Short mmCIF file of C-alpha atoms and ligand atoms in Angstrom, two decimals:
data_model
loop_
_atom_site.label_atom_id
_atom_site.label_comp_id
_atom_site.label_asym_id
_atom_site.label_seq_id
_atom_site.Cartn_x
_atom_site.Cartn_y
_atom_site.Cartn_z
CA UNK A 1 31.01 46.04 153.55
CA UNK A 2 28.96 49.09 152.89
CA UNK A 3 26.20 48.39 150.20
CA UNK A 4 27.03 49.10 146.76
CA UNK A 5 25.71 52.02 144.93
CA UNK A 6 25.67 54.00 141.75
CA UNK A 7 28.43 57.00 141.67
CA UNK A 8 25.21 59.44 140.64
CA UNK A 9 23.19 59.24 143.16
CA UNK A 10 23.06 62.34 145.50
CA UNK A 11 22.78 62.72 148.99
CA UNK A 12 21.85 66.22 150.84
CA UNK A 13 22.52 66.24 154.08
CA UNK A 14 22.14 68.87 157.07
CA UNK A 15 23.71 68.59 160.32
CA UNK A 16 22.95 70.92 163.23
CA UNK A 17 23.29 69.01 166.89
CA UNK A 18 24.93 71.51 168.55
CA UNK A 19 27.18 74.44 167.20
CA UNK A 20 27.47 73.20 163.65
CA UNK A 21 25.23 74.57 161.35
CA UNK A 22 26.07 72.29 157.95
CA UNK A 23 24.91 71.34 154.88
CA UNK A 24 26.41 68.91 152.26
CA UNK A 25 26.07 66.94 149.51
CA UNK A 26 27.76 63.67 148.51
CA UNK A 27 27.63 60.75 145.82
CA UNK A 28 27.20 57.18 146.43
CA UNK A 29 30.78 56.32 146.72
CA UNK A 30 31.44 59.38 149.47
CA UNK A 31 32.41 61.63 146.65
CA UNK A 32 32.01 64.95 148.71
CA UNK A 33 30.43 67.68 146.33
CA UNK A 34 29.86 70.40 148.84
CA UNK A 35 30.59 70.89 152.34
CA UNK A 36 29.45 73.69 153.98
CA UNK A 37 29.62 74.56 157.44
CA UNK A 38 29.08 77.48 160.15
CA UNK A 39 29.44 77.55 164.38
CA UNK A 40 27.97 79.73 166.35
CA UNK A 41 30.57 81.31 168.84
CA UNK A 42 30.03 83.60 171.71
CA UNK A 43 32.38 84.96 173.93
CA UNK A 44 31.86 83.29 177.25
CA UNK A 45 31.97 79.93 175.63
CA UNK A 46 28.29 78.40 176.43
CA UNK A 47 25.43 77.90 174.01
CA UNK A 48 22.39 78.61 174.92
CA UNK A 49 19.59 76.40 173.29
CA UNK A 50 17.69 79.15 171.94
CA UNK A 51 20.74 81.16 170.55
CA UNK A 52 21.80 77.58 169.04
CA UNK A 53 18.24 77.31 166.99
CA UNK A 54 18.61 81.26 165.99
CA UNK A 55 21.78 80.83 164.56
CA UNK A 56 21.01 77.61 162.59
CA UNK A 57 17.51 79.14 161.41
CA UNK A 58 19.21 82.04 160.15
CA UNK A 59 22.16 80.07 158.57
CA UNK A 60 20.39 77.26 156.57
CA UNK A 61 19.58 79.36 154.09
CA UNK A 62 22.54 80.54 152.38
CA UNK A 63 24.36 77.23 153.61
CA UNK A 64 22.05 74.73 151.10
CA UNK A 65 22.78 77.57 148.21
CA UNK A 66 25.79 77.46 148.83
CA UNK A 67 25.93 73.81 148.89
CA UNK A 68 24.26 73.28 145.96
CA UNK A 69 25.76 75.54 143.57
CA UNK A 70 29.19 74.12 144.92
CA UNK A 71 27.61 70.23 143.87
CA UNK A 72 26.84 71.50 140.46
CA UNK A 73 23.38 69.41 141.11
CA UNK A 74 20.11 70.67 141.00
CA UNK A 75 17.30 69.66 143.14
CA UNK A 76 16.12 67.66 141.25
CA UNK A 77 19.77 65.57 140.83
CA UNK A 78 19.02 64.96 144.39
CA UNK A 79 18.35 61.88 145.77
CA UNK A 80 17.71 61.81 149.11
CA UNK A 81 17.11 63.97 151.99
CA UNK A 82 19.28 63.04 155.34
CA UNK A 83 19.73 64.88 159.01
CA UNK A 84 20.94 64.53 162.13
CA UNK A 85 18.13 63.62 163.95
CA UNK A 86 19.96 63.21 167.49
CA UNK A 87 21.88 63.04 170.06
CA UNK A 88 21.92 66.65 170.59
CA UNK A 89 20.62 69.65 171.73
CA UNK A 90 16.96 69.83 171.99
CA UNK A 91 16.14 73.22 170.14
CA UNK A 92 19.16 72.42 167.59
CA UNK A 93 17.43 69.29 166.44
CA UNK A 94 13.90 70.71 166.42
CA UNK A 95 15.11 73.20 163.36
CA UNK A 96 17.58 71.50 161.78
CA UNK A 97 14.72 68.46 161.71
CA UNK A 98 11.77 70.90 160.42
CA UNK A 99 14.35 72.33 157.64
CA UNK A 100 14.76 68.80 156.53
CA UNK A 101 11.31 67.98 156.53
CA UNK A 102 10.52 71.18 154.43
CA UNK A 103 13.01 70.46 151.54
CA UNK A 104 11.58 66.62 151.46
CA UNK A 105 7.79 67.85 151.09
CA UNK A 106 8.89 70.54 148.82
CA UNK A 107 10.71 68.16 146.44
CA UNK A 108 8.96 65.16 147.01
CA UNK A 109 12.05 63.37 148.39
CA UNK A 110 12.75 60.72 150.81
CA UNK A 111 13.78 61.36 154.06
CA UNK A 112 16.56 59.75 156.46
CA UNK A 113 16.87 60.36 159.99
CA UNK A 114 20.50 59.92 161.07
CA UNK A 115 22.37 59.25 164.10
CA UNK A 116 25.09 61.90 165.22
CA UNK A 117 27.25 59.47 166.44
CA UNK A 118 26.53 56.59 164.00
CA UNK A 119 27.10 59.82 161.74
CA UNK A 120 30.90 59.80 163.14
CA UNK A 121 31.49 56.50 162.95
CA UNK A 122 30.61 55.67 159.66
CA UNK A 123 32.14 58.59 157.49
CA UNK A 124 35.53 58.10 159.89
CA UNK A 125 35.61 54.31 158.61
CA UNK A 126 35.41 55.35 155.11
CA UNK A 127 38.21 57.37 155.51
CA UNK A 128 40.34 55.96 157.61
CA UNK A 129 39.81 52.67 155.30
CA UNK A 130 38.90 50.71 158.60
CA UNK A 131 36.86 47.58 157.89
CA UNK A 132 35.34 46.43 161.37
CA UNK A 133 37.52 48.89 164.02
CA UNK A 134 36.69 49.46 168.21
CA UNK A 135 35.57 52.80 167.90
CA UNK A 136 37.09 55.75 170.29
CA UNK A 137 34.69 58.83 170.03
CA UNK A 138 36.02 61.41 172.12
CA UNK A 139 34.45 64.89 171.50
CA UNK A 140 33.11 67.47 173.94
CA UNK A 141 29.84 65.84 174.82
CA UNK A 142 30.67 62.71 173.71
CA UNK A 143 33.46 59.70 175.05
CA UNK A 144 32.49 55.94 174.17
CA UNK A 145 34.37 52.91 173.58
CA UNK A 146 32.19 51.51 170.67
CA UNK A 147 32.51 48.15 168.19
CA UNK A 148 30.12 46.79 166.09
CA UNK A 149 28.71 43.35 166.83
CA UNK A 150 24.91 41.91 165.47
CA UNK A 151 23.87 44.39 163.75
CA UNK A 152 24.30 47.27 165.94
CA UNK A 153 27.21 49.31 167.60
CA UNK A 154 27.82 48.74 170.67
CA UNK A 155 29.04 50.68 173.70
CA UNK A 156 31.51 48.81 175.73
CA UNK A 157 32.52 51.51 177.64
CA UNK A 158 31.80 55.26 178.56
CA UNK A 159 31.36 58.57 180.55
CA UNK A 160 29.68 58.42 183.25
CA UNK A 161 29.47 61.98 184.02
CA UNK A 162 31.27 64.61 181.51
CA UNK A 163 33.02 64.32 177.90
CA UNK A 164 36.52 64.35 177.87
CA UNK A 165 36.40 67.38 175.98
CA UNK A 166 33.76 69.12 178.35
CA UNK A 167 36.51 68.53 181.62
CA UNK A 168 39.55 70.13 178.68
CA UNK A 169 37.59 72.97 178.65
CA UNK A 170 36.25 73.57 181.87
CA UNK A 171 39.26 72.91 183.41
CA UNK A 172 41.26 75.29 180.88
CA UNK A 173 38.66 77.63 182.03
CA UNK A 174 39.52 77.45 185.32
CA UNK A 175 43.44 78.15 184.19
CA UNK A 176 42.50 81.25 182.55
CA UNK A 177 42.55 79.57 179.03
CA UNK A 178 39.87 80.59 176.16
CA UNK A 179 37.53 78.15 174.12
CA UNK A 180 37.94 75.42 173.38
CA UNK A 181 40.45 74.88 175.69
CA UNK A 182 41.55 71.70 174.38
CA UNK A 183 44.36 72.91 172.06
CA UNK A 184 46.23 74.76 174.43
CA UNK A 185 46.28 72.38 176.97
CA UNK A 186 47.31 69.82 174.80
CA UNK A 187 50.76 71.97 173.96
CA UNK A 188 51.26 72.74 177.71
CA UNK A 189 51.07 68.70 178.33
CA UNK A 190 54.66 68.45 176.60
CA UNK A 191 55.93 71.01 178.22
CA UNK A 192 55.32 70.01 181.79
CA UNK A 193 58.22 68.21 183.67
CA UNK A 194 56.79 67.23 186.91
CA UNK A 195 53.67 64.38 188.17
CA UNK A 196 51.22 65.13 190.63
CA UNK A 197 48.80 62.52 192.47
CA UNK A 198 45.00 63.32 191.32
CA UNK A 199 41.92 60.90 191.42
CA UNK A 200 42.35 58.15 188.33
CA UNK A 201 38.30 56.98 188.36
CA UNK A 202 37.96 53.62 185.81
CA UNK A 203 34.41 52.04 187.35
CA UNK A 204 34.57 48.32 185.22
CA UNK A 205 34.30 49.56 181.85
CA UNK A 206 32.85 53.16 182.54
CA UNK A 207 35.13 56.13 183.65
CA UNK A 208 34.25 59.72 185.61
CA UNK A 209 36.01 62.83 185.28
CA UNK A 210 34.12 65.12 187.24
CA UNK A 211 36.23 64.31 190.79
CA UNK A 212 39.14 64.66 188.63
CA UNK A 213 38.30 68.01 187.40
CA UNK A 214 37.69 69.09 191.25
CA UNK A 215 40.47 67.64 192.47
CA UNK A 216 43.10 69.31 189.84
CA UNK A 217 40.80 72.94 190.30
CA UNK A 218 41.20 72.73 194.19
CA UNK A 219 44.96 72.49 193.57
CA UNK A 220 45.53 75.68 191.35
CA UNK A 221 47.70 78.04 192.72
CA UNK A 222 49.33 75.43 195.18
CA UNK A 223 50.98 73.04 191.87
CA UNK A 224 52.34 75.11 188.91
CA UNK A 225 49.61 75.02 185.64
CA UNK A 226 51.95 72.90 183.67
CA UNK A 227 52.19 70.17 186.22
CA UNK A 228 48.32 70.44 186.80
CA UNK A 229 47.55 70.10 182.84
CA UNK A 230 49.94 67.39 182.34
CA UNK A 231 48.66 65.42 185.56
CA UNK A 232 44.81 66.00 185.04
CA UNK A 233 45.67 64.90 181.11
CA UNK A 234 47.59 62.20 181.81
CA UNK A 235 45.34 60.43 183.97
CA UNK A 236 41.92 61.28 181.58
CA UNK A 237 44.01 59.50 178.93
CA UNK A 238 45.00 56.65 180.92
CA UNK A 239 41.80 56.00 181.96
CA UNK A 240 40.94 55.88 178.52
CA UNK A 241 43.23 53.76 177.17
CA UNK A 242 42.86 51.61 179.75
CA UNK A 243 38.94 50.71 179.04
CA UNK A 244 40.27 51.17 175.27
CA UNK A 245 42.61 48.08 175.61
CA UNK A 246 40.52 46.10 177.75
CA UNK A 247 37.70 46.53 175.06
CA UNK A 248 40.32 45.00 171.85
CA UNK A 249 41.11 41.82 174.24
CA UNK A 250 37.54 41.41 174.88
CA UNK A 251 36.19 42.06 171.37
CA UNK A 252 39.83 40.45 169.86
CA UNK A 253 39.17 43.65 166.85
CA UNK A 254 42.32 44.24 165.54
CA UNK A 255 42.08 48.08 164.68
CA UNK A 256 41.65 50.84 167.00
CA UNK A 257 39.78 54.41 165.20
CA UNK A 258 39.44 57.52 167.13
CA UNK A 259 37.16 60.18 166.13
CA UNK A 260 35.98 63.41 167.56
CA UNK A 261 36.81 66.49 168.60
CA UNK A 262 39.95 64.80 170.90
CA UNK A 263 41.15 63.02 168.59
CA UNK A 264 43.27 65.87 167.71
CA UNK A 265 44.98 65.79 170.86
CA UNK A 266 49.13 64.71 170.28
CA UNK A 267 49.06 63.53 173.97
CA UNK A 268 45.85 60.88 173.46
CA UNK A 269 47.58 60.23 170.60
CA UNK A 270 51.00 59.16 171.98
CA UNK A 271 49.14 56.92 174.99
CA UNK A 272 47.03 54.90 172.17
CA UNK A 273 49.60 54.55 169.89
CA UNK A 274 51.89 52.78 172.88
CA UNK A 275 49.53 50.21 173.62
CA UNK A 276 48.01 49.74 170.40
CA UNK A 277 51.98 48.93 169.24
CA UNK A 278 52.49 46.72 171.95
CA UNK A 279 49.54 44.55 171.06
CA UNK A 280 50.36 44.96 167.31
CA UNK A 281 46.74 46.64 166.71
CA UNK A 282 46.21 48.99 164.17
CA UNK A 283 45.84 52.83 164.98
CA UNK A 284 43.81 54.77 162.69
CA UNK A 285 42.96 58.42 163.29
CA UNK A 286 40.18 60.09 161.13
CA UNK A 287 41.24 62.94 159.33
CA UNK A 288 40.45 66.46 161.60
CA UNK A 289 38.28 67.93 159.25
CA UNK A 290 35.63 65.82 159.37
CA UNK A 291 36.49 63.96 162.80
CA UNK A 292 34.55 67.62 164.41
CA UNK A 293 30.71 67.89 163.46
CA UNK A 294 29.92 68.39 159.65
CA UNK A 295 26.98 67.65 157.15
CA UNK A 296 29.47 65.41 154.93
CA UNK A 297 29.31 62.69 157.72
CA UNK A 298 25.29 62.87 157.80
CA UNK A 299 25.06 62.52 154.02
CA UNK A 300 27.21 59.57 153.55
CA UNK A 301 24.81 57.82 156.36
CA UNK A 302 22.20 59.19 154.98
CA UNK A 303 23.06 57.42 151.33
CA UNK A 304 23.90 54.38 153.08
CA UNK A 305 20.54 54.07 155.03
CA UNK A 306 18.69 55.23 151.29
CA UNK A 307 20.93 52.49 149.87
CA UNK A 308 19.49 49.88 152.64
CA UNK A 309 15.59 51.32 152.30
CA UNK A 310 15.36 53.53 155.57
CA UNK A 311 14.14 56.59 153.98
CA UNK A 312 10.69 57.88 155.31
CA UNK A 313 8.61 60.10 154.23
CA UNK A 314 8.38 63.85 155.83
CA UNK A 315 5.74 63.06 158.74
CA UNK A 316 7.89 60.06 160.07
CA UNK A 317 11.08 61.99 160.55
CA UNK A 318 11.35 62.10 164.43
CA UNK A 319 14.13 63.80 166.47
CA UNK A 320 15.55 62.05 169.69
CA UNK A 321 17.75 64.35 172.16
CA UNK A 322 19.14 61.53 173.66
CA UNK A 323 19.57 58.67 170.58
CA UNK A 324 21.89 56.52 171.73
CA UNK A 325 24.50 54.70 169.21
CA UNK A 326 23.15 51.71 169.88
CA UNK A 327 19.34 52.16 169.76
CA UNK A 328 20.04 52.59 166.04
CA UNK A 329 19.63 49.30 164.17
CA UNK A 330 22.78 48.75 161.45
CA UNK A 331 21.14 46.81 158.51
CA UNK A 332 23.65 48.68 155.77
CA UNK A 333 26.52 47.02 156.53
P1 LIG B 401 29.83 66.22 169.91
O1 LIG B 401 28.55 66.93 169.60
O2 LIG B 401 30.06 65.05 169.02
O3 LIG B 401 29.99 65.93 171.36
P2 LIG B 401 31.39 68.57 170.07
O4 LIG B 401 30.49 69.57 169.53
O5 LIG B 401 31.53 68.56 171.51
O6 LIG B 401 30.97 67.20 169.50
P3 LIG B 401 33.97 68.36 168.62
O7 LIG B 401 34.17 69.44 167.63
O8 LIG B 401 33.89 66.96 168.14
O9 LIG B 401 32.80 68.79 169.50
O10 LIG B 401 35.14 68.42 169.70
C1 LIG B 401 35.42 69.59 170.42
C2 LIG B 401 36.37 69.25 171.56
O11 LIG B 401 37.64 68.86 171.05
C3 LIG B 401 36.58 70.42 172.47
O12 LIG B 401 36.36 69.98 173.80
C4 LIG B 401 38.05 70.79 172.25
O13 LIG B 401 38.68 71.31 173.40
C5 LIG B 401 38.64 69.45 171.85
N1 LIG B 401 39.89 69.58 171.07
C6 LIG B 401 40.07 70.13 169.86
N2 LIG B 401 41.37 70.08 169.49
C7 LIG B 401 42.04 69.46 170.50
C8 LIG B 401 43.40 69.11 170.74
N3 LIG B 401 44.37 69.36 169.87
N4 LIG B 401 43.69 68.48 171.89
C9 LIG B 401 42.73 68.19 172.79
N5 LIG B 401 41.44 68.51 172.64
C10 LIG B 401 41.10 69.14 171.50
FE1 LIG B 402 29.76 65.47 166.98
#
């Protein structure tokens, strides 16, 4: 159960990790005020770090107007300052952190550093109505097969190498496909008609896609790119599902939650929602719009964490490239 709180506080949140650039604003029942958001693009598909903390710096700006004439609040209606203070991209964090900072010294507010993927988790579980799901967060950088158990989440399985969305795209790259990739591949799966053999890499708990990716690249131009798709998806999902299932017998949850980027995917979708029927679990998929990065999922961690006394003030909010889901402690719950 999350803690409860008063419908008028407010929450303002910013996200920036990676690409996203977002700021929002919710109450303390998830009522989502504002919800801005803008991604930096280019046309070869990478990010550079330092583009990345351009892009944000320039965009902050007019995103929190934006966001707070769209709330109808004014700063000093506000609450409680949150951000994403990792996993993510070094430069990314560094601004989107300082921004954060600023606003909280400014306005004398309180501060909460957020997790990214906690981030996910928690605003997915809201509104997916899920009370105490195993967590499947498949996004570009991200795949983990997470539950919560003593006061933290924990990983029971993941990546080894590469995101599931990371080998979609590289390997629609290789096909000729634009960014993100993902999409179209995820069409071209249920059109393919034939199976080819490729590497299927589940290590315990853990899986690896990188040998899979080489494997279906060395065989373009001798299979047809349907067949490829479909094969190299098929067995990515399978893998999947396979450390998915293992982790509800082991953990005996009874609902299954997917969020991220993947999550969108009809063919992941179709895999889970066979073996989640044949165990009678419950599949729950978190809405698109905010399973893909947004501010709206840092805010309502943010006024969770405000709710359970983890603001800090401006010099104590920290930024961690690499915070892991469970190095945060859950004491909301
Ligand atoms: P994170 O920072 O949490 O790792 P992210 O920035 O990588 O997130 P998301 O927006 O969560 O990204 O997810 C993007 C990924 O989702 C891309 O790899 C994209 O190809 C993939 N994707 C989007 N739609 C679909 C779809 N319908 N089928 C398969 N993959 C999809
Ligand atoms: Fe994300």
């Amino acid at each position: 159960m999350e803690p409860k709180m008063r419908k008028n506080l407010a929450c303002l949140a910013l996200e920036g990790t990676a690409h996203t650039a977002g700021v929002a604003v919710v109450d303390g029942r998830c009522g989502v005020l504002a919800d801005e958001r803008h991604s930096f693009t280019s046309k070869t598909g990478g990010m550079v770090p330092r583009e990345l903390a351009e892009h944000h710096t320039a965009r902050f700006p007019a995103l929190l107007e934006a966001a707070l004439a769209k709330s109808g609040k004014g700063f000093g209606e506000i609450d409680c300052i949150a951000y994403s203070a990792g996993p993510g991209i070094g430069n990314a964090l560094s601004v989107t952190a300082t921004a954060a900072r600023i606003l909280a010294l400014l306005r004398g507010l309180p501060i909460v550093p957020v997790n990214h993927a906690v981030a996910h988790i928690e605003i997915a579980k809201k509104l997916c109505g899920a009370k105490d799901p195993l967590v499947l967060y498949v996004s570009g950088g991200n795949t983990q097969v997470i539950g919560y158990e003593n006061g933290r989440y924990r990983v029971y399985g993941e990546t080894l190498d590469i995101g599931v969305g990371n080998l979609l795209d590289s390997f629609g790259r290789s096909l000729g496909m634009g960014f993100p990739a993902g999409p179209e591949l995820d069409r071209v799966y249920f059109e393919a008609v034939d199976y080819i053999e490729l590497p299927y890499s589940v290590k315990g708990m853990d899986v690896e896609f990188s040998g899979l990716q080489t494997a279906a690249e060395r065989k373009i131009g001798k299979a047809g790119n349907a067949t490829l798709a479909y094969s190299m998806m098929h067995n990515a999902f399978a893998m999947l599902t396979e450390v998915t299932e293992r982790a509800l017998a082991h953990t005996g949850k009874k609902e299954l939650m997917v969020t991220g980027g993947v999550a969108a995917s009809k063919a992941l979708q179709k895999m889970l929602a066979e073996m989640c029927s044949g165990r009678g679990t419950k599949l729950k998929m978190c809405p698109r719009e905010y399973a893909t990065d947004n501010a709206v999922n840092i805010a309502w961690t943010g006024m969770q964490m405000f709710g359970a006394k983890r603001a800090v003030t401006a010099d104590k909010a920290f930024t961690n490239q690499d915070f892991r889901v469970d190095a945060e402690e859950v004491n909301w719950l």
